[in-house]
mmCIF file of C-alpha atoms and ligand atoms in Angstrom:
data_model
loop_
_atom_site.group_PDB
_atom_site.id
_atom_site.type_symbol
_atom_site.label_atom_id
_atom_site.label_comp_id
_atom_site.label_asym_id
_atom_site.label_seq_id
_atom_site.Cartn_x
_atom_site.Cartn_y
_atom_site.Cartn_z
ATOM 1 C CA MET A 1 0.000 0.000 0.000
ATOM 2 C CA LYS A 2 1.260 3.406 -0.885
ATOM 3 C CA LYS A 3 1.730 5.720 2.036
ATOM 4 C CA ARG A 4 -0.234 8.917 1.693
ATOM 5 C CA LEU A 5 1.733 12.092 1.910
ATOM 6 C CA HIS A 6 0.235 15.109 3.521
ATOM 7 C CA ASN A 7 1.014 18.572 2.346
ATOM 8 C CA PRO A 8 3.142 20.457 4.897
ATOM 9 C CA ASN A 9 2.119 23.764 3.331
ATOM 10 C CA LEU A 10 -1.579 23.440 4.140
ATOM 11 C CA PRO A 11 -1.634 24.793 7.701
ATOM 12 C CA LYS A 12 -1.152 28.452 8.420
ATOM 13 C CA ILE A 13 1.871 28.528 10.667
ATOM 14 C CA HIS A 14 0.690 31.383 12.815
ATOM 15 C CA ARG A 15 -2.606 29.851 13.833
ATOM 16 C CA SER A 16 -3.560 26.895 15.914
ATOM 17 C CA TYR A 17 -6.002 24.144 15.129
ATOM 18 C CA THR A 18 -8.264 21.932 17.147
ATOM 19 C CA VAL A 19 -8.218 18.216 16.305
ATOM 20 C CA GLU A 20 -11.460 18.752 14.357
ATOM 21 C CA GLU A 21 -10.044 21.658 12.383
ATOM 22 C CA ALA A 22 -6.834 19.802 11.591
ATOM 23 C CA ALA A 23 -8.893 16.811 10.448
ATOM 24 C CA SER A 24 -11.027 18.889 8.112
ATOM 25 C CA LEU A 25 -7.966 20.775 6.842
ATOM 26 C CA TYR A 26 -6.382 17.505 5.765
ATOM 27 C CA LYS A 27 -9.693 15.778 4.953
ATOM 28 C CA VAL A 28 -8.923 12.931 7.324
ATOM 29 C CA PHE A 29 -10.721 11.459 10.308
ATOM 30 C CA LYS A 30 -10.176 12.868 13.778
ATOM 31 C CA GLY A 31 -8.694 9.504 14.720
ATOM 32 C CA THR A 32 -5.999 10.057 12.125
ATOM 33 C CA VAL A 33 -5.046 13.367 13.708
ATOM 34 C CA ARG A 34 -4.919 11.664 17.114
ATOM 35 C CA ALA A 35 -2.661 9.010 15.589
ATOM 36 C CA TRP A 36 -0.361 11.805 14.364
ATOM 37 C CA ILE A 37 -0.224 13.144 17.914
ATOM 38 C CA LYS A 38 0.694 9.682 19.159
ATOM 39 C CA ALA A 39 3.339 9.519 16.443
ATOM 40 C CA GLY A 40 4.957 12.672 17.733
ATOM 41 C CA LEU A 41 2.939 15.648 16.507
ATOM 42 C CA PRO A 42 3.152 18.116 19.409
ATOM 43 C CA ALA A 43 -0.170 19.249 20.830
ATOM 44 C CA LEU A 44 -0.957 21.735 23.561
ATOM 45 C CA ASP A 45 -2.983 19.438 25.744
ATOM 46 C CA ASP A 46 -3.153 21.760 28.692
ATOM 47 C CA LYS A 47 -5.812 23.543 26.668
ATOM 48 C CA ARG A 48 -9.394 22.401 26.189
ATOM 49 C CA PRO A 49 -9.991 21.785 23.385
ATOM 50 C CA MET A 50 -6.521 20.505 22.670
ATOM 51 C CA LEU A 51 -4.695 22.740 20.220
ATOM 52 C CA ILE A 52 -2.174 21.944 17.552
ATOM 53 C CA LEU A 53 0.021 24.729 16.243
ATOM 54 C CA GLY A 54 -0.047 25.170 12.490
ATOM 55 C CA LEU A 55 3.730 25.343 12.559
ATOM 56 C CA ASP A 56 3.883 21.944 14.243
ATOM 57 C CA LEU A 57 1.549 20.448 11.651
ATOM 58 C CA ALA A 58 3.749 21.768 8.864
ATOM 59 C CA VAL A 59 6.952 20.589 10.499
ATOM 60 C CA PHE A 60 5.423 17.216 11.333
ATOM 61 C CA HIS A 61 4.413 16.557 7.747
ATOM 62 C CA GLN A 62 7.684 17.846 6.417
ATOM 63 C CA GLY A 63 9.443 15.520 8.818
ATOM 64 C CA ARG A 64 7.407 12.560 7.633
ATOM 65 C CA ARG A 65 8.522 13.223 4.100
ATOM 66 C CA THR A 66 12.160 12.915 5.028
ATOM 67 C CA ILE A 67 13.779 9.619 5.720
ATOM 68 C CA ASN A 68 15.400 8.972 9.071
ATOM 69 C CA LYS A 69 15.245 12.479 10.361
ATOM 70 C CA GLN A 70 18.496 13.107 12.141
ATOM 71 C CA LYS A 71 18.644 14.519 15.597
ATOM 72 C CA CYS A 72 20.082 17.976 15.974
ATOM 73 C CA LYS A 73 23.007 18.477 18.304
ATOM 74 C CA PRO A 74 22.815 21.457 20.644
ATOM 75 C CA GLY A 75 23.049 24.610 18.570
ATOM 76 C CA GLU A 76 22.008 22.904 15.376
ATOM 77 C CA MET A 77 18.714 23.318 13.620
ATOM 78 C CA TYR A 78 17.158 21.050 11.044
ATOM 79 C CA CYS A 79 17.224 22.251 7.442
ATOM 80 C CA PHE A 80 14.416 20.669 5.494
ATOM 81 C CA ARG A 81 15.996 21.412 2.157
ATOM 82 C CA CYS A 82 19.407 19.943 2.975
ATOM 83 C CA ARG A 83 17.646 17.302 5.088
ATOM 84 C CA THR A 84 20.302 17.517 7.707
ATOM 85 C CA PRO A 85 20.965 19.469 10.902
ATOM 86 C CA LYS A 86 22.906 22.683 10.333
ATOM 87 C CA LEU A 87 24.487 25.349 12.451
ATOM 88 C CA PRO A 88 22.747 28.691 11.922
ATOM 89 C CA ASP A 89 24.455 30.947 9.411
ATOM 90 C CA GLY A 90 26.610 33.545 11.127
ATOM 91 C CA ASP A 91 25.378 32.229 14.479
ATOM 92 C CA MET A 92 22.428 34.537 14.085
ATOM 93 C CA VAL A 93 19.215 33.279 15.590
ATOM 94 C CA GLU A 94 15.984 35.138 15.969
ATOM 95 C CA TYR A 95 12.968 34.122 17.944
ATOM 96 C CA GLN A 96 9.254 34.584 17.798
ATOM 97 C CA THR A 97 7.001 33.832 20.681
ATOM 98 C CA VAL A 98 4.398 31.272 19.678
ATOM 99 C CA THR A 99 2.617 31.046 22.990
ATOM 100 C CA GLU A 100 3.622 32.228 26.436
ATOM 101 C CA LYS A 101 5.645 29.089 26.944
ATOM 102 C CA ILE A 102 6.847 28.283 23.479
ATOM 103 C CA TRP A 103 9.345 30.083 21.347
ATOM 104 C CA ASN A 104 10.086 29.539 17.719
ATOM 105 C CA LEU A 105 13.720 30.016 16.792
ATOM 106 C CA VAL A 106 14.424 31.155 13.271
ATOM 107 C CA ALA A 107 17.769 30.966 11.529
ATOM 108 C CA ILE A 108 19.163 30.662 8.032
ATOM 109 C CA CYS A 109 20.843 27.552 6.662
ATOM 110 C CA PRO A 110 24.458 28.412 5.768
ATOM 111 C CA ASP A 111 24.373 26.137 2.719
ATOM 112 C CA CYS A 112 21.070 26.755 0.996
ATOM 113 C CA CYS A 113 19.745 29.908 2.689
ATOM 114 C CA THR A 114 16.511 28.165 3.659
ATOM 115 C CA ILE A 115 14.841 29.444 6.789
ATOM 116 C CA MET A 116 15.095 26.924 9.588
ATOM 117 C CA ASN A 117 12.578 26.857 12.410
ATOM 118 C CA GLN A 118 12.895 25.176 15.748
ATOM 119 C CA ARG A 119 10.459 25.247 18.580
ATOM 120 C CA VAL A 120 11.760 25.560 22.079
ATOM 121 C CA ASN A 121 10.074 25.431 25.356
ATOM 122 C CA LEU A 122 10.530 28.314 27.733
ATOM 123 C CA ALA A 123 12.135 25.878 30.155
ATOM 124 C CA LYS A 124 14.947 25.371 27.657
ATOM 125 C CA LEU A 125 15.530 29.054 27.191
ATOM 126 C CA ASP A 126 18.630 29.190 29.363
ATOM 127 C CA GLN A 127 20.150 26.448 27.283
ATOM 128 C CA VAL A 128 19.322 28.343 24.105
ATOM 129 C CA ARG A 129 20.890 31.502 25.490
ATOM 130 C CA ARG A 130 23.998 29.606 26.491
ATOM 131 C CA ILE A 131 24.350 28.208 22.994
ATOM 132 C CA TYR A 132 23.604 31.315 20.986
ATOM 133 C CA GLY A 133 24.525 33.972 23.500
ATOM 134 C CA TYR A 134 23.665 37.493 22.568
ATOM 135 C CA ASN A 135 22.972 36.630 18.973
ATOM 136 C CA VAL A 136 19.412 35.707 19.834
ATOM 137 C CA THR A 137 17.203 38.628 18.961
ATOM 138 C CA ALA A 138 13.486 39.027 19.098
ATOM 139 C CA ILE A 139 11.579 39.430 15.879
ATOM 140 C CA THR A 140 8.259 39.257 17.598
ATOM 141 C CA ALA A 141 5.445 41.391 18.402
ATOM 142 C CA THR A 142 4.332 44.281 16.392
ATOM 143 C CA HIS A 143 1.051 44.478 18.274
ATOM 144 C CA SER A 144 0.542 48.069 19.114
HETATM 145 ZN ZN1 LIG B 1 19.986 23.925 3.913
#
């Protein structure tokens, strides 16, 4: 049986989806979305209803298209074009806040100039700061 591929570009990365919304976005059953969560799709289950970040959906389906996704060492981020972990170009890393507790780190792949995204938990922030030092800059928040 051929494995169905799901389009990583469907979800809007700046919004979040309930299980129902994610299911209708991908035209699959809710059970399929729950199976994705079991297979490693991150979900914010401290919320009711449970929310899935669009960014996570995109990354999850991108990840499923690559074979044997390699683990990033500290400081590395995964480049989906090179399909390998890379150190950010020029050690420059920017972050966006996704939720109060989750940051999205953004950097550029030194080899193909693709934007690399990595989600970090606020709890890991110290670690991130230690790795990237003062090169981490905020690109968030233009709410005024
Ligand atoms: Zn690359």
